[in-house]
Amino acid sequence: KTIDNYKYEIYSDITEYETEINKLKRDYLTNLYNRFAIIENLEKLRNQNYTLVMGDIDFFKKINDNYGHLVGDYVLKGISDLLVKYIGNKGIVGRYGGEEFIIVIPTLNVNESYELIEKIRNLIKETKIKVRYNNCIKEFYISMTFGITSSDPTKSINELIGEADSALYIGKKNGRNQTNIYKKDGD
């Protein structure tokens, strides 16, 4: 229905409304939580211990440039599925934006999270991607770089995301395809 050029919906029951709200919390391509939903989950964990991980597909722009955005989408969906499978019920996975992912792991400490993420990183780098491109099959490998930090109730969510992102970009600067734990200057 519309009133004064504004469209609105009338829901007959709360379940239908909640279903629509939950759609807004998911990334359309990957069906992962979007940035909004991840931050909402982090707010709920405010006074709890958790590990925050940022991950970025290495040289993703080259995939899009060489094979097109549909192949890039295929890679994003495949990585998303793999992350969800191996994080399992230990945490939640979201798409932070572009080719960057965010993972919240309340069940593991930073060293345990590092071990898990390293297993996932190695699995990704050993997985051959096969796609049809211009009527032929192209095969290539990809890698990811990850940054990890631990929760700290004295820091804002944005500060923690910044720490994980900083650890990730140290890995990018040092050659990619690695996992780094955030360290304060001087540590």
GROMACS .gro file of C-alpha atoms in nm:
model
  187
    1LYS     CA    1   0.000   0.000   0.000
    2THR     CA    2   0.111   0.359  -0.045
    3ILE     CA    3   0.037   0.678   0.144
    4ASP     CA    4   0.180   1.009   0.021
    5ASN     CA    5   0.416   0.821  -0.216
    6TYR     CA    6   0.557   0.609   0.068
    7LYS     CA    7   0.526   0.235   0.031
    8TYR     CA    8   0.456   0.030   0.341
    9GLU     CA    9   0.371  -0.326   0.429
   10ILE     CA   10   0.118  -0.456   0.676
   11TYR     CA   11   0.219  -0.785   0.834
   12SER     CA   12  -0.048  -1.018   0.961
   13ASP     CA   13   0.181  -1.184   1.212
   14ILE     CA   14   0.513  -1.117   1.381
   15THR     CA   15   0.685  -1.418   1.217
   16GLU     CA   16   0.647  -1.267   0.870
   17TYR     CA   17   0.784  -0.934   1.001
   18GLU     CA   18   1.083  -1.103   1.168
   19THR     CA   19   1.158  -1.293   0.846
   20GLU     CA   20   1.176  -0.965   0.655
   21ILE     CA   21   1.398  -0.805   0.921
   22ASN     CA   22   1.634  -1.104   0.912
   23LYS     CA   23   1.669  -1.066   0.534
   24LEU     CA   24   1.808  -0.718   0.596
   25LYS     CA   25   2.084  -0.868   0.813
   26ARG     CA   26   2.217  -1.095   0.539
   27ASP     CA   27   2.449  -1.027   0.250
   28TYR     CA   28   2.258  -1.095  -0.071
   29LEU     CA   29   2.536  -1.283  -0.254
   30THR     CA   30   2.686  -1.494   0.024
   31ASN     CA   31   2.394  -1.516   0.270
   32LEU     CA   32   2.646  -1.435   0.545
   33TYR     CA   33   2.564  -1.179   0.810
   34ASN     CA   34   2.631  -0.829   0.681
   35ARG     CA   35   2.835  -0.563   0.862
   36PHE     CA   36   2.527  -0.431   1.044
   37ALA     CA   37   2.437  -0.775   1.183
   38ILE     CA   38   2.795  -0.852   1.288
   39ILE     CA   39   2.820  -0.525   1.480
   40GLU     CA   40   2.484  -0.601   1.639
   41ASN     CA   41   2.622  -0.938   1.753
   42LEU     CA   42   2.939  -0.772   1.884
   43GLU     CA   43   2.725  -0.534   2.090
   44LYS     CA   44   2.562  -0.838   2.256
   45LEU     CA   45   2.909  -0.974   2.344
   46ARG     CA   46   3.024  -0.641   2.492
   47ASN     CA   47   3.138  -0.777   2.830
   48GLN     CA   48   3.239  -1.124   2.717
   49ASN     CA   49   3.561  -1.267   2.585
   50TYR     CA   50   3.581  -1.332   2.213
   51THR     CA   51   3.825  -1.330   1.926
   52LEU     CA   52   3.770  -1.103   1.627
   53VAL     CA   53   3.914  -1.203   1.290
   54MET     CA   54   3.932  -1.003   0.967
   55GLY     CA   55   4.012  -1.193   0.647
   56ASP     CA   56   4.073  -1.065   0.296
   57ILE     CA   57   4.109  -1.257  -0.032
   58ASP     CA   58   4.454  -1.187  -0.176
   59PHE     CA   59   4.467  -1.024  -0.521
   60PHE     CA   60   4.089  -1.043  -0.559
   61LYS     CA   61   4.090  -0.754  -0.808
   62LYS     CA   62   4.298  -0.970  -1.046
   63ILE     CA   63   4.028  -1.238  -1.039
   64ASN     CA   64   3.762  -0.985  -1.138
   65ASP     CA   65   3.991  -0.824  -1.397
   66ASN     CA   66   4.103  -1.155  -1.554
   67TYR     CA   67   3.781  -1.357  -1.538
   68GLY     CA   68   3.497  -1.111  -1.473
   69HIS     CA   69   3.273  -1.033  -1.180
   70LEU     CA   70   3.063  -1.349  -1.212
   71VAL     CA   71   3.373  -1.557  -1.145
   72GLY     CA   72   3.458  -1.319  -0.858
   73ASP     CA   73   3.110  -1.379  -0.717
   74TYR     CA   74   3.164  -1.755  -0.748
   75VAL     CA   75   3.488  -1.723  -0.548
   76LEU     CA   76   3.320  -1.507  -0.280
   77LYS     CA   77   3.037  -1.759  -0.243
   78GLY     CA   78   3.281  -2.052  -0.226
   79ILE     CA   79   3.497  -1.884   0.039
   80SER     CA   80   3.185  -1.794   0.237
   81ASP     CA   81   3.064  -2.154   0.234
   82LEU     CA   82   3.406  -2.280   0.338
   83LEU     CA   83   3.436  -2.030   0.626
   84VAL     CA   84   3.090  -2.119   0.758
   85LYS     CA   85   3.165  -2.491   0.733
   86TYR     CA   86   3.493  -2.473   0.927
   87ILE     CA   87   3.394  -2.207   1.182
   88GLY     CA   88   3.079  -2.410   1.248
   89ASN     CA   89   2.916  -2.345   1.582
   90LYS     CA   90   3.237  -2.195   1.724
   91GLY     CA   91   3.142  -1.850   1.600
   92ILE     CA   92   2.976  -1.640   1.333
   93VAL     CA   93   3.098  -1.534   0.992
   94GLY     CA   94   3.005  -1.216   0.809
   95ARG     CA   95   3.090  -1.030   0.493
   96TYR     CA   96   3.240  -0.700   0.601
   97GLY     CA   97   3.250  -0.564   0.248
   98GLY     CA   98   3.393  -0.644  -0.094
   99GLU     CA   99   3.628  -0.939  -0.049
  100GLU     CA  100   3.673  -0.882   0.325
  101PHE     CA  101   3.520  -1.113   0.585
  102ILE     CA  102   3.475  -1.077   0.961
  103ILE     CA  103   3.458  -1.368   1.202
  104VAL     CA  104   3.359  -1.353   1.569
  105ILE     CA  105   3.468  -1.650   1.781
  106PRO     CA  106   3.343  -1.637   2.142
  107THR     CA  107   3.431  -2.001   2.212
  108LEU     CA  108   3.808  -1.986   2.157
  109ASN     CA  109   4.096  -1.777   2.292
  110VAL     CA  110   4.328  -1.595   2.054
  111ASN     CA  111   4.580  -1.881   2.024
  112GLU     CA  112   4.308  -2.140   1.960
  113SER     CA  113   4.151  -1.905   1.705
  114TYR     CA  114   4.490  -1.863   1.539
  115GLU     CA  115   4.522  -2.242   1.501
  116LEU     CA  116   4.171  -2.270   1.354
  117ILE     CA  117   4.223  -1.981   1.112
  118GLU     CA  118   4.560  -2.123   1.004
  119LYS     CA  119   4.391  -2.455   0.918
  120ILE     CA  120   4.130  -2.269   0.715
  121ARG     CA  121   4.394  -2.052   0.544
  122ASN     CA  122   4.595  -2.359   0.443
  123LEU     CA  123   4.284  -2.535   0.317
  124ILE     CA  124   4.196  -2.232   0.102
  125LYS     CA  125   4.543  -2.204  -0.053
  126GLU     CA  126   4.539  -2.576  -0.142
  127THR     CA  127   4.194  -2.567  -0.305
  128LYS     CA  128   4.194  -2.545  -0.684
  129ILE     CA  129   3.922  -2.320  -0.821
  130LYS     CA  130   3.773  -2.445  -1.149
  131VAL     CA  131   3.546  -2.214  -1.351
  132ARG     CA  132   3.415  -2.196  -1.704
  133TYR     CA  133   3.544  -1.882  -1.872
  134ASN     CA  134   3.506  -1.800  -2.244
  135ASN     CA  135   3.400  -2.159  -2.325
  136CYS     CA  136   3.697  -2.320  -2.154
  137ILE     CA  137   3.778  -2.432  -1.802
  138LYS     CA  138   4.017  -2.212  -1.606
  139GLU     CA  139   4.185  -2.337  -1.293
  140PHE     CA  140   4.361  -2.124  -1.036
  141TYR     CA  141   4.444  -2.106  -0.667
  142ILE     CA  142   4.364  -1.827  -0.426
  143SER     CA  143   4.489  -1.733  -0.083
  144MET     CA  144   4.371  -1.523   0.207
  145THR     CA  145   4.534  -1.308   0.471
  146PHE     CA  146   4.387  -1.287   0.822
  147GLY     CA  147   4.427  -1.058   1.122
  148ILE     CA  148   4.318  -1.152   1.474
  149THR     CA  149   4.260  -0.958   1.795
  150SER     CA  150   4.107  -1.033   2.136
  151SER     CA  151   3.814  -0.854   2.289
  152ASP     CA  152   3.880  -0.583   2.544
  153PRO     CA  153   3.588  -0.422   2.731
  154THR     CA  154   3.778  -0.091   2.748
  155LYS     CA  155   3.781  -0.064   2.367
  156SER     CA  156   3.503   0.018   2.125
  157ILE     CA  157   3.394  -0.224   1.857
  158ASN     CA  158   3.549   0.004   1.597
  159GLU     CA  159   3.882  -0.004   1.782
  160LEU     CA  160   3.876  -0.385   1.789
  161ILE     CA  161   3.788  -0.403   1.420
  162GLY     CA  162   4.075  -0.159   1.359
  163GLU     CA  163   4.316  -0.386   1.548
  164ALA     CA  164   4.215  -0.695   1.351
  165ASP     CA  165   4.236  -0.493   1.029
  166SER     CA  166   4.580  -0.364   1.127
  167ALA     CA  167   4.704  -0.721   1.183
  168LEU     CA  168   4.555  -0.819   0.847
  169TYR     CA  169   4.733  -0.536   0.665
  170ILE     CA  170   5.066  -0.623   0.827
  171GLY     CA  171   5.016  -0.964   0.665
  172LYS     CA  172   4.936  -0.800   0.331
  173LYS     CA  173   5.248  -0.587   0.358
  174ASN     CA  174   5.463  -0.889   0.452
  175GLY     CA  175   5.370  -1.098   0.148
  176ARG     CA  176   5.007  -1.207   0.200
  177ASN     CA  177   4.875  -1.560   0.262
  178GLN     CA  178   4.931  -1.552   0.637
  179THR     CA  179   4.759  -1.506   0.972
  180ASN     CA  180   4.873  -1.240   1.219
  181ILE     CA  181   4.773  -1.168   1.577
  182TYR     CA  182   4.745  -0.798   1.664
  183LYS     CA  183   5.024  -0.668   1.883
  184LYS     CA  184   5.033  -0.323   2.040
  185ASP     CA  185   5.330  -0.110   1.946
  186GLY     CA  186   5.621  -0.225   2.157
  187ASP     CA  187   5.486  -0.578   2.220
   0.00000   0.00000   0.00000
